[in-house]
PDB file of C-alpha atoms and ligand atoms in Angstrom:
ATOM      1  CA  ARG A   1      94.682  93.897 114.543  1.00 94.00           C
ATOM      2  CA  LEU A   2      96.384  91.525 112.121  1.00 96.00           C
ATOM      3  CA  ILE A   3      98.985  90.457 114.698  1.00 95.00           C
ATOM      4  CA  ALA A   4      96.232  89.849 117.237  1.00 94.00           C
ATOM      5  CA  LYS A   5      93.681  88.205 114.982  1.00 95.00           C
ATOM      6  CA  LEU A   6      95.786  85.784 112.933  1.00 97.00           C
ATOM      7  CA  PRO A   7      96.250  83.401 115.915  1.00 97.00           C
ATOM      8  CA  THR A   8      92.499  83.504 116.551  1.00 98.00           C
ATOM      9  CA  ILE A   9      91.786  82.697 112.911  1.00 97.00           C
ATOM     10  CA  VAL A  10      94.377  79.876 112.753  1.00 97.00           C
ATOM     11  CA  ALA A  11      93.170  78.278 116.007  1.00 98.00           C
ATOM     12  CA  ALA A  12      89.499  78.628 115.034  1.00 98.00           C
ATOM     13  CA  TRP A  13      90.105  77.047 111.621  1.00 97.00           C
ATOM     14  CA  ALA A  14      92.105  74.191 113.171  1.00 97.00           C
ATOM     15  CA  ARG A  15      89.201  73.371 115.499  1.00 98.00           C
ATOM     16  CA  LEU A  16      86.249  73.990 113.178  1.00 98.00           C
ATOM     17  CA  ARG A  17      87.650  71.749 110.433  1.00 97.00           C
ATOM     18  CA  ARG A  18      87.676  68.790 112.809  1.00 95.00           C
ATOM     19  CA  GLY A  19      84.205  69.564 114.077  1.00 97.00           C
ATOM     20  CA  ASP A  20      85.221  71.179 117.401  1.00 97.00           C
ATOM     21  CA  GLU A  21      83.798  74.404 118.796  1.00 96.00           C
ATOM     22  CA  TYR A  22      85.736  77.633 118.273  1.00 96.00           C
ATOM     23  CA  ILE A  23      87.327  78.884 121.508  1.00 97.00           C
ATOM     24  CA  PRO A  24      87.361  82.687 121.920  1.00 97.00           C
ATOM     25  CA  PRO A  25      90.655  84.357 122.915  1.00 97.00           C
ATOM     26  CA  ARG A  26      91.397  85.142 126.559  1.00 97.00           C
ATOM     27  CA  ASP A  27      92.662  88.644 127.243  1.00 95.00           C
ATOM     28  CA  ASP A  28      94.323  87.571 130.503  1.00 97.00           C
ATOM     29  CA  LEU A  29      96.736  85.171 128.772  1.00 97.00           C
ATOM     30  CA  PRO A  30     100.029  86.054 127.100  1.00 96.00           C
ATOM     31  CA  PHE A  31     100.206  85.696 123.297  1.00 96.00           C
ATOM     32  CA  SER A  32     101.559  82.117 123.054  1.00 97.00           C
ATOM     33  CA  ASP A  33      99.513  80.767 125.964  1.00 97.00           C
ATOM     34  CA  ASN A  34      96.416  82.295 124.423  1.00 98.00           C
ATOM     35  CA  PHE A  35      97.042  80.741 121.017  1.00 98.00           C
ATOM     36  CA  LEU A  36      97.714  77.265 122.450  1.00 97.00           C
ATOM     37  CA  TYR A  37      94.666  77.613 124.693  1.00 98.00           C
ATOM     38  CA  MET A  38      92.462  78.534 121.708  1.00 98.00           C
ATOM     39  CA  LEU A  39      93.866  75.524 119.859  1.00 97.00           C
ATOM     40  CA  THR A  40      93.656  72.902 122.594  1.00 96.00           C
ATOM     41  CA  GLU A  41      91.258  74.300 125.218  1.00 96.00           C
ATOM     42  CA  THR A  42      94.067  73.926 127.779  1.00 96.00           C
ATOM     43  CA  VAL A  43      96.521  76.494 129.112  1.00 96.00           C
ATOM     44  CA  PRO A  44      99.860  74.883 128.161  1.00 94.00           C
ATOM     45  CA  HIS A  45     102.684  73.789 130.438  1.00 92.00           C
ATOM     46  CA  PRO A  46     104.927  76.900 130.844  1.00 92.00           C
ATOM     47  CA  LEU A  47     107.788  75.064 129.096  1.00 90.00           C
ATOM     48  CA  TRP A  48     105.728  74.583 125.953  1.00 92.00           C
ATOM     49  CA  SER A  49     104.541  78.183 125.883  1.00 93.00           C
ATOM     50  CA  GLU A  50     108.112  79.355 126.395  1.00 93.00           C
ATOM     51  CA  VAL A  51     109.486  77.236 123.568  1.00 93.00           C
ATOM     52  CA  PHE A  52     106.552  78.189 121.329  1.00 95.00           C
ATOM     53  CA  ASP A  53     107.225  81.836 122.124  1.00 95.00           C
ATOM     54  CA  ASP A  54     110.878  81.323 121.150  1.00 94.00           C
ATOM     55  CA  CYS A  55     109.768  79.848 117.819  1.00 95.00           C
ATOM     56  CA  LEU A  56     107.452  82.789 117.125  1.00 96.00           C
ATOM     57  CA  ILE A  57     110.197  85.289 117.946  1.00 96.00           C
ATOM     58  CA  LEU A  58     112.703  83.479 115.722  1.00 95.00           C
ATOM     59  CA  HIS A  59     110.217  83.550 112.848  1.00 96.00           C
ATOM     60  CA  ALA A  60     108.967  87.108 113.418  1.00 97.00           C
ATOM     61  CA  GLU A  61     111.313  88.906 111.033  1.00 97.00           C
ATOM     62  CA  HIS A  62     114.175  88.021 108.709  1.00 96.00           C
ATOM     63  CA  THR A  63     114.853  91.013 106.454  1.00 95.00           C
ATOM     64  CA  MET A  64     114.346  90.683 102.708  1.00 94.00           C
ATOM     65  CA  ASN A  65     113.008  87.169 102.203  1.00 96.00           C
ATOM     66  CA  ALA A  66     110.547  86.100  99.480  1.00 98.00           C
ATOM     67  CA  SER A  67     107.319  86.685 101.417  1.00 98.00           C
ATOM     68  CA  THR A  68     108.427  90.073 102.748  1.00 98.00           C
ATOM     69  CA  PHE A  69     109.417  91.159  99.270  1.00 98.00           C
ATOM     70  CA  ALA A  70     106.070  89.980  97.861  1.00 98.00           C
ATOM     71  CA  GLY A  71     104.328  92.075 100.526  1.00 98.00           C
ATOM     72  CA  MET A  72     106.471  95.107  99.741  1.00 98.00           C
ATOM     73  CA  VAL A  73     105.643  94.905  96.035  1.00 98.00           C
ATOM     74  CA  THR A  74     101.941  94.904  96.931  1.00 98.00           C
ATOM     75  CA  ALA A  75     102.511  97.687  99.482  1.00 98.00           C
ATOM     76  CA  SER A  76     104.137  99.798  96.774  1.00 98.00           C
ATOM     77  CA  THR A  77     100.808  99.839  94.894  1.00 98.00           C
ATOM     78  CA  LEU A  78      99.285 101.450  98.044  1.00 98.00           C
ATOM     79  CA  ALA A  79      97.063  98.431  98.609  1.00 98.00           C
ATOM     80  CA  ASP A  80      95.667  98.066 102.143  1.00 98.00           C
ATOM     81  CA  PRO A  81      97.694  96.108 104.757  1.00 97.00           C
ATOM     82  CA  TYR A  82      95.334  93.112 104.642  1.00 97.00           C
ATOM     83  CA  THR A  83      96.104  92.675 100.943  1.00 98.00           C
ATOM     84  CA  VAL A  84      99.830  93.192 101.629  1.00 98.00           C
ATOM     85  CA  VAL A  85      99.714  90.337 104.155  1.00 98.00           C
ATOM     86  CA  ALA A  86      97.666  88.175 101.777  1.00 98.00           C
ATOM     87  CA  SER A  87     100.428  88.564  99.153  1.00 98.00           C
ATOM     88  CA  SER A  88     103.077  87.665 101.706  1.00 98.00           C
ATOM     89  CA  ILE A  89     101.140  84.584 102.778  1.00 98.00           C
ATOM     90  CA  GLY A  90     100.983  83.443  99.162  1.00 98.00           C
ATOM     91  CA  ALA A  91     104.758  83.638  98.791  1.00 98.00           C
ATOM     92  CA  LEU A  92     105.320  82.026 102.195  1.00 98.00           C
ATOM     93  CA  LYS A  93     103.378  78.911 101.308  1.00 96.00           C
ATOM     94  CA  GLY A  94     105.885  77.278  98.946  1.00 96.00           C
ATOM     95  CA  PRO A  95     108.173  74.487 100.199  1.00 95.00           C
ATOM     96  CA  LEU A  96     111.332  76.488  99.462  1.00 95.00           C
ATOM     97  CA  HIS A  97     110.220  79.130 101.981  1.00 96.00           C
ATOM     98  CA  GLY A  98     107.629  78.820 104.776  1.00 95.00           C
ATOM     99  CA  GLY A  99     106.353  75.446 103.645  1.00 94.00           C
ATOM    100  CA  ALA A 100     109.740  73.854 104.407  1.00 94.00           C
ATOM    101  CA  ASN A 101     109.141  72.762 108.019  1.00 91.00           C
ATOM    102  CA  GLU A 102     106.017  70.883 106.978  1.00 93.00           C
ATOM    103  CA  GLU A 103     108.099  69.118 104.302  1.00 94.00           C
ATOM    104  CA  VAL A 104     110.822  68.359 106.874  1.00 95.00           C
ATOM    105  CA  VAL A 105     108.450  66.493 109.176  1.00 94.00           C
ATOM    106  CA  MET A 106     106.931  64.574 106.257  1.00 95.00           C
ATOM    107  CA  MET A 107     110.434  63.687 105.040  1.00 95.00           C
ATOM    108  CA  LEU A 108     111.481  62.523 108.521  1.00 95.00           C
ATOM    109  CA  ARG A 109     108.353  60.388 108.840  1.00 95.00           C
ATOM    110  CA  GLU A 110     109.032  58.885 105.417  1.00 95.00           C
ATOM    111  CA  ILE A 111     112.662  58.059 106.270  1.00 95.00           C
ATOM    112  CA  GLY A 112     111.620  56.471 109.554  1.00 94.00           C
ATOM    113  CA  THR A 113     114.626  55.717 111.763  1.00 93.00           C
ATOM    114  CA  PRO A 114     118.240  56.864 112.188  1.00 94.00           C
ATOM    115  CA  ALA A 115     119.357  53.489 110.791  1.00 94.00           C
ATOM    116  CA  GLN A 116     117.771  54.441 107.456  1.00 95.00           C
ATOM    117  CA  ALA A 117     119.237  57.957 107.388  1.00 95.00           C
ATOM    118  CA  HIS A 118     122.349  57.198 105.342  1.00 94.00           C
ATOM    119  CA  ALA A 119     120.499  55.358 102.602  1.00 94.00           C
ATOM    120  CA  ALA A 120     117.798  58.044 102.554  1.00 93.00           C
ATOM    121  CA  VAL A 121     120.296  60.877 102.029  1.00 94.00           C
ATOM    122  CA  GLU A 122     121.959  58.980  99.174  1.00 93.00           C
ATOM    123  CA  ALA A 123     118.617  58.130  97.583  1.00 92.00           C
ATOM    124  CA  ARG A 124     117.514  61.753  97.780  1.00 91.00           C
ATOM    125  CA  LEU A 125     120.707  63.064  96.238  1.00 92.00           C
ATOM    126  CA  ASN A 126     120.722  60.396  93.524  1.00 93.00           C
ATOM    127  CA  GLY A 127     117.119  61.237  92.731  1.00 89.00           C
ATOM    128  CA  LYS A 128     118.049  64.956  92.689  1.00 90.00           C
ATOM    129  CA  ASN A 129     115.679  65.544  95.593  1.00 91.00           C
ATOM    130  CA  LYS A 130     116.602  68.119  98.191  1.00 92.00           C
ATOM    131  CA  LEU A 131     117.100  67.356 101.836  1.00 94.00           C
ATOM    132  CA  MET A 132     114.405  69.643 103.204  1.00 94.00           C
ATOM    133  CA  GLY A 133     115.436  71.996 106.008  1.00 94.00           C
ATOM    134  CA  PHE A 134     118.965  72.315 104.601  1.00 95.00           C
ATOM    135  CA  GLY A 135     120.467  75.249 102.760  1.00 95.00           C
ATOM    136  CA  HIS A 136     119.606  78.910 102.750  1.00 95.00           C
ATOM    137  CA  ARG A 137     119.650  81.630 100.128  1.00 92.00           C
ATOM    138  CA  VAL A 138     121.837  83.852 102.343  1.00 93.00           C
ATOM    139  CA  TYR A 139     123.353  81.745 105.144  1.00 93.00           C
ATOM    140  CA  LYS A 140     126.221  79.701 103.869  1.00 93.00           C
ATOM    141  CA  ASN A 141     126.923  78.551 107.413  1.00 90.00           C
ATOM    142  CA  TYR A 142     124.840  77.124 110.254  1.00 91.00           C
ATOM    143  CA  ASP A 143     121.587  79.102 110.548  1.00 92.00           C
ATOM    144  CA  PRO A 144     121.819  80.580 114.072  1.00 93.00           C
ATOM    145  CA  ARG A 145     118.060  80.153 114.499  1.00 94.00           C
ATOM    146  CA  ALA A 146     118.378  76.404 113.889  1.00 92.00           C
ATOM    147  CA  LYS A 147     120.933  76.161 116.722  1.00 93.00           C
ATOM    148  CA  ILE A 148     118.547  77.872 119.153  1.00 94.00           C
ATOM    149  CA  ILE A 149     115.592  75.699 118.166  1.00 92.00           C
ATOM    150  CA  GLN A 150     117.650  72.502 118.277  1.00 90.00           C
ATOM    151  CA  LYS A 151     118.801  73.389 121.808  1.00 91.00           C
ATOM    152  CA  ALA A 152     115.239  74.263 122.840  1.00 90.00           C
ATOM    153  CA  CYS A 153     114.052  70.891 121.509  1.00 87.00           C
ATOM    154  CA  HIS A 154     116.531  69.059 123.752  1.00 87.00           C
ATOM    155  CA  GLU A 155     115.817  71.262 126.765  1.00 87.00           C
ATOM    156  CA  VAL A 156     112.061  70.970 126.651  1.00 85.00           C
ATOM    157  CA  LEU A 157     112.124  67.199 126.100  1.00 84.00           C
ATOM    158  CA  GLY A 158     114.697  66.826 128.906  1.00 86.00           C
ATOM    159  CA  GLU A 159     112.712  68.934 131.361  1.00 84.00           C
ATOM    160  CA  LEU A 160     109.522  67.045 130.582  1.00 80.00           C
ATOM    161  CA  GLY A 161     111.391  63.776 131.159  1.00 83.00           C
ATOM    162  CA  ILE A 162     110.845  62.573 127.578  1.00 79.00           C
ATOM    163  CA  LYS A 163     113.798  60.334 126.726  1.00 79.00           C
ATOM    164  CA  GLY A 164     114.657  60.289 123.049  1.00 78.00           C
ATOM    165  CA  ASP A 165     112.240  61.386 120.377  1.00 85.00           C
ATOM    166  CA  PRO A 166     112.184  59.426 117.092  1.00 89.00           C
ATOM    167  CA  LEU A 167     111.977  62.522 114.866  1.00 90.00           C
ATOM    168  CA  LEU A 168     114.603  64.474 116.812  1.00 90.00           C
ATOM    169  CA  ASP A 169     116.964  61.480 116.908  1.00 92.00           C
ATOM    170  CA  LEU A 170     116.583  61.022 113.175  1.00 94.00           C
ATOM    171  CA  ALA A 171     117.048  64.762 112.510  1.00 93.00           C
ATOM    172  CA  MET A 172     120.267  64.762 114.560  1.00 92.00           C
ATOM    173  CA  GLU A 173     121.524  61.763 112.597  1.00 95.00           C
ATOM    174  CA  LEU A 174     120.714  63.431 109.264  1.00 95.00           C
ATOM    175  CA  GLU A 175     122.490  66.575 110.397  1.00 94.00           C
ATOM    176  CA  LYS A 176     125.570  64.546 111.387  1.00 95.00           C
ATOM    177  CA  ILE A 177     125.615  62.790 108.019  1.00 95.00           C
ATOM    178  CA  ALA A 178     125.156  66.002 106.038  1.00 94.00           C
ATOM    179  CA  LEU A 179     127.787  67.982 107.953  1.00 93.00           C
ATOM    180  CA  ASN A 180     130.335  65.289 107.064  1.00 95.00           C
ATOM    181  CA  ASP A 181     129.233  64.694 103.486  1.00 94.00           C
ATOM    182  CA  LYS A 182     131.294  66.247 100.683  1.00 94.00           C
ATOM    183  CA  TYR A 183     128.141  67.186  98.706  1.00 95.00           C
ATOM    184  CA  PHE A 184     126.792  69.316 101.578  1.00 95.00           C
ATOM    185  CA  VAL A 185     130.197  70.635 102.672  1.00 95.00           C
ATOM    186  CA  ASP A 186     131.145  71.759  99.134  1.00 96.00           C
ATOM    187  CA  ARG A 187     127.825  73.552  98.701  1.00 95.00           C
ATOM    188  CA  LYS A 188     127.842  75.010 102.214  1.00 96.00           C
ATOM    189  CA  LEU A 189     124.477  73.453 103.047  1.00 96.00           C
ATOM    190  CA  TYR A 190     123.648  73.533 106.756  1.00 95.00           C
ATOM    191  CA  PRO A 191     120.403  72.997 108.681  1.00 93.00           C
ATOM    192  CA  ASN A 192     118.120  76.025 108.576  1.00 92.00           C
ATOM    193  CA  VAL A 193     115.456  77.159 111.053  1.00 90.00           C
ATOM    194  CA  ASP A 194     112.843  74.905 109.476  1.00 90.00           C
ATOM    195  CA  PHE A 195     114.813  71.739 110.118  1.00 92.00           C
ATOM    196  CA  TYR A 196     113.987  71.744 113.835  1.00 91.00           C
ATOM    197  CA  SER A 197     110.910  73.967 114.264  1.00 90.00           C
ATOM    198  CA  GLY A 198     108.555  71.358 112.787  1.00 90.00           C
ATOM    199  CA  ILE A 199     109.817  68.779 115.291  1.00 90.00           C
ATOM    200  CA  ILE A 200     108.802  71.011 118.199  1.00 90.00           C
ATOM    201  CA  TYR A 201     105.373  71.728 116.723  1.00 93.00           C
ATOM    202  CA  ASP A 202     104.875  68.030 116.030  1.00 91.00           C
ATOM    203  CA  LYS A 203     105.815  67.176 119.623  1.00 89.00           C
ATOM    204  CA  MET A 204     103.232  69.722 120.783  1.00 91.00           C
ATOM    205  CA  GLY A 205     100.593  67.807 118.851  1.00 91.00           C
ATOM    206  CA  ILE A 206     100.121  70.538 116.242  1.00 95.00           C
ATOM    207  CA  GLU A 207      99.025  69.201 112.865  1.00 96.00           C
ATOM    208  CA  VAL A 208     101.620  69.415 110.108  1.00 96.00           C
ATOM    209  CA  ASP A 209      99.510  71.529 107.765  1.00 95.00           C
ATOM    210  CA  LEU A 210      99.263  74.238 110.443  1.00 97.00           C
ATOM    211  CA  PHE A 211     103.034  74.833 110.461  1.00 96.00           C
ATOM    212  CA  THR A 212     102.961  77.424 107.673  1.00 95.00           C
ATOM    213  CA  PRO A 213      99.998  79.283 109.235  1.00 97.00           C
ATOM    214  CA  LEU A 214     102.069  79.397 112.469  1.00 97.00           C
ATOM    215  CA  PHE A 215     104.929  80.901 110.473  1.00 97.00           C
ATOM    216  CA  ALA A 216     102.521  83.507 109.053  1.00 97.00           C
ATOM    217  CA  MET A 217     101.222  84.269 112.547  1.00 97.00           C
ATOM    218  CA  ALA A 218     104.774  85.109 113.617  1.00 97.00           C
ATOM    219  CA  ARG A 219     106.055  86.765 110.436  1.00 98.00           C
ATOM    220  CA  VAL A 220     103.064  89.095 110.130  1.00 98.00           C
ATOM    221  CA  SER A 221     104.858  91.471 112.512  1.00 97.00           C
ATOM    222  CA  GLY A 222     107.888  91.585 110.184  1.00 98.00           C
ATOM    223  CA  TRP A 223     105.727  91.972 107.086  1.00 98.00           C
ATOM    224  CA  LEU A 224     103.862  94.890 108.629  1.00 98.00           C
ATOM    225  CA  ALA A 225     107.078  96.575 109.761  1.00 98.00           C
ATOM    226  CA  HIS A 226     108.296  96.435 106.149  1.00 98.00           C
ATOM    227  CA  TRP A 227     104.915  97.683 104.936  1.00 98.00           C
ATOM    228  CA  LEU A 228     105.291 100.776 107.134  1.00 97.00           C
ATOM    229  CA  GLU A 229     108.871 101.237 105.994  1.00 97.00           C
ATOM    230  CA  GLN A 230     107.828 100.933 102.339  1.00 97.00           C
ATOM    231  CA  LEU A 231     105.198 103.642 102.759  1.00 97.00           C
ATOM    232  CA  ARG A 232     107.710 106.071 104.228  1.00 97.00           C
ATOM    233  CA  GLU A 233     109.401 106.596 100.871  1.00 95.00           C
ATOM    234  CA  ASN A 234     107.138 104.729  98.544  1.00 98.00           C
ATOM    235  CA  LYS A 235     107.881 104.175  94.903  1.00 97.00           C
ATOM    236  CA  LEU A 236     105.919 101.713  92.820  1.00 98.00           C
ATOM    237  CA  TYR A 237     107.973  98.590  92.100  1.00 97.00           C
ATOM    238  CA  ARG A 238     108.497  98.175  88.379  1.00 97.00           C
ATOM    239  CA  PRO A 239     111.567  96.002  87.847  1.00 95.00           C
ATOM    240  CA  ASP A 240     113.483  96.129  84.569  1.00 96.00           C
ATOM    241  CA  GLN A 241     113.407  93.013  82.505  1.00 95.00           C
ATOM    242  CA  ILE A 242     116.167  91.973  80.142  1.00 95.00           C
ATOM    243  CA  TYR A 243     114.674  90.233  77.123  1.00 94.00           C
ATOM    244  CA  SER A 244     116.841  87.327  76.063  1.00 96.00           C
ATOM    245  CA  GLY A 245     114.621  85.864  73.333  1.00 95.00           C
ATOM    246  CA  GLU A 246     114.664  86.198  69.577  1.00 95.00           C
ATOM    247  CA  HIS A 247     114.330  89.688  68.049  1.00 94.00           C
ATOM    248  CA  ASP A 248     112.522  90.862  64.888  1.00 94.00           C
ATOM    249  CA  ARG A 249     110.080  87.982  64.686  1.00 92.00           C
ATOM    250  CA  HIS A 250     107.236  88.445  62.246  1.00 93.00           C
ATOM    251  CA  TYR A 251     103.624  87.906  63.129  1.00 93.00           C
ATOM    252  CA  VAL A 252     102.034  85.019  61.234  1.00 94.00           C
ATOM    253  CA  PRO A 253      98.227  85.014  61.369  1.00 96.00           C
ATOM    254  CA  ILE A 254      96.826  81.894  63.015  1.00 95.00           C
ATOM    255  CA  ASP A 255      95.162  80.562  59.837  1.00 96.00           C
ATOM    256  CA  ARG A 256      98.520  80.635  58.032  1.00 95.00           C
ATOM    257  CA  ARG A 257     100.540  78.812  60.704  1.00 92.00           C
TER     258      ARG A 257
HETATM  259  N1  COA B   1     119.411  69.489  99.598  1.00 92.32           N
HETATM  260  C1  COA B   1     120.229  69.076  98.608  1.00 92.32           C
HETATM  261  N2  COA B   1     120.839  69.910  97.754  1.00 92.32           N
HETATM  262  C2  COA B   1     120.615  71.221  97.901  1.00 92.32           C
HETATM  263  C3  COA B   1     119.768  71.731  98.906  1.00 92.32           C
HETATM  264  C4  COA B   1     119.161  70.807  99.772  1.00 92.32           C
HETATM  265  N3  COA B   1     118.343  71.226 100.740  1.00 92.32           N
HETATM  266  N4  COA B   1     119.721  73.080  98.822  1.00 92.32           N
HETATM  267  C5  COA B   1     120.511  73.420  97.789  1.00 92.32           C
HETATM  268  N5  COA B   1     121.055  72.293  97.230  1.00 92.32           N
HETATM  269  C6  COA B   1     122.018  72.230  96.144  1.00 92.32           C
HETATM  270  C7  COA B   1     121.396  72.619  94.805  1.00 92.32           C
HETATM  271  O1  COA B   1     120.829  71.493  94.177  1.00 92.32           O
HETATM  272  C8  COA B   1     122.591  73.174  94.086  1.00 92.32           C
HETATM  273  O2  COA B   1     123.390  72.090  93.661  1.00 92.32           O
HETATM  274  P1  COA B   1     124.244  72.199  92.266  1.00 92.32           P
HETATM  275  O3  COA B   1     125.214  73.313  92.503  1.00 92.32           O
HETATM  276  O4  COA B   1     124.864  70.860  92.098  1.00 92.32           O
HETATM  277  O5  COA B   1     123.244  72.541  91.208  1.00 92.32           O
HETATM  278  C9  COA B   1     123.365  73.896  95.194  1.00 92.32           C
HETATM  279  O6  COA B   1     123.022  73.215  96.396  1.00 92.32           O
HETATM  280  C10 COA B   1     123.015  75.355  95.323  1.00 92.32           C
HETATM  281  O7  COA B   1     121.613  75.417  95.381  1.00 92.32           O
HETATM  282  P2  COA B   1     120.749  76.693  95.102  1.00 92.32           P
HETATM  283  O8  COA B   1     119.340  76.272  94.850  1.00 92.32           O
HETATM  284  O9  COA B   1     121.430  77.561  94.095  1.00 92.32           O
HETATM  285  O10 COA B   1     120.856  77.391  96.493  1.00 92.32           O
HETATM  286  P3  COA B   1     120.013  78.593  96.950  1.00 92.32           P
HETATM  287  O11 COA B   1     120.852  79.304  97.931  1.00 92.32           O
HETATM  288  O12 COA B   1     119.492  79.374  95.828  1.00 92.32           O
HETATM  289  O13 COA B   1     118.738  77.896  97.611  1.00 92.32           O
HETATM  290  C11 COA B   1     117.171  77.167  99.180  1.00 92.32           C
HETATM  291  C12 COA B   1     118.350  78.102  98.898  1.00 92.32           C
HETATM  292  C13 COA B   1     116.698  77.446 100.600  1.00 92.32           C
HETATM  293  C14 COA B   1     116.028  77.468  98.193  1.00 92.32           C
HETATM  294  C15 COA B   1     117.627  75.697  99.014  1.00 92.32           C
HETATM  295  O14 COA B   1     118.745  75.460  99.843  1.00 92.32           O
HETATM  296  C16 COA B   1     116.507  74.708  99.332  1.00 92.32           C
HETATM  297  O15 COA B   1     115.672  74.443  98.480  1.00 92.32           O
HETATM  298  N6  COA B   1     116.469  74.149 100.583  1.00 92.32           N
HETATM  299  C17 COA B   1     115.429  73.227 100.961  1.00 92.32           C
HETATM  300  C18 COA B   1     114.162  73.987 101.328  1.00 92.32           C
HETATM  301  C19 COA B   1     114.275  74.704 102.646  1.00 92.32           C
HETATM  302  O16 COA B   1     114.716  74.137 103.637  1.00 92.32           O
HETATM  303  N7  COA B   1     113.816  75.965 102.664  1.00 92.32           N
HETATM  304  C20 COA B   1     113.804  76.781 103.854  1.00 92.32           C
HETATM  305  C21 COA B   1     114.798  77.874 103.749  1.00 92.32           C
HETATM  306  S1  COA B   1     114.893  78.786 105.265  1.00 92.32           S
END
């Protein structure tokens, strides 16, 4: 039910908030077609639904990431699956995790053109700001999902006869700069899945603040798989904590402080 209903909820919210009527799901359409239809009232061009499907599959599961772990902690309390998914959504929202592709598109829009890419990277690094869509907690090489999405971006634009896309051109330039920059090379920072997925969604006309809900719509299948796995041999999570503060402190009543 959660896998089926999240797209309906996301599409309905996207329409209702701009004053449009909610469009009920169509049982005759495949998953991606149905979502895009509920969002736009149009059955998409097969190329868009294919590339959107690819994005959902690439986001569906990724082992022990922050949102999955958050869901598993909640699952270990034997909370219901809706609450498990609510916990996962909370952890997904931050810009270091699922919120990253939204940040990428905003960063690209702020930088503007490939000609400004070099200066923008330097300014970000000097200001100790991250280049969003780069780096990964586990991958210290090119995120294989980013390669697939980057290729899909080129293919879909090529097949639709769209020559050059400002965001994609700028993203490619940033990638080129970063892959040859000592800072990124030394730290093994490569583009991750979020660097290119936002560009596809943006090209499809999907609003930037829906990117994380799209991620949730895909990842809910992974979260629920881990929920089931957790229940198989459940033990309540209760991590140890190592106290590193001062010991033997004395309590001073407030009126004597
Ligand atoms: N841009 C610039 N510098 C970055 C960076 C980025 N995107 N990601 C990491 N770094 C730097 C850190 O500042 C740190 O530098 P230092 O050694 O000089 O202090 C070094 O690389 C290691 O960073 P750290 O935060 O320890 O790496 P991590 O593996 O724990 O972090 C992320 C992984 C994903 C949290 C981090 O790379 C990041 O914030 N990326 C941007 C957000 C993003 O795209 N998230 C989606 C992930 S799929």
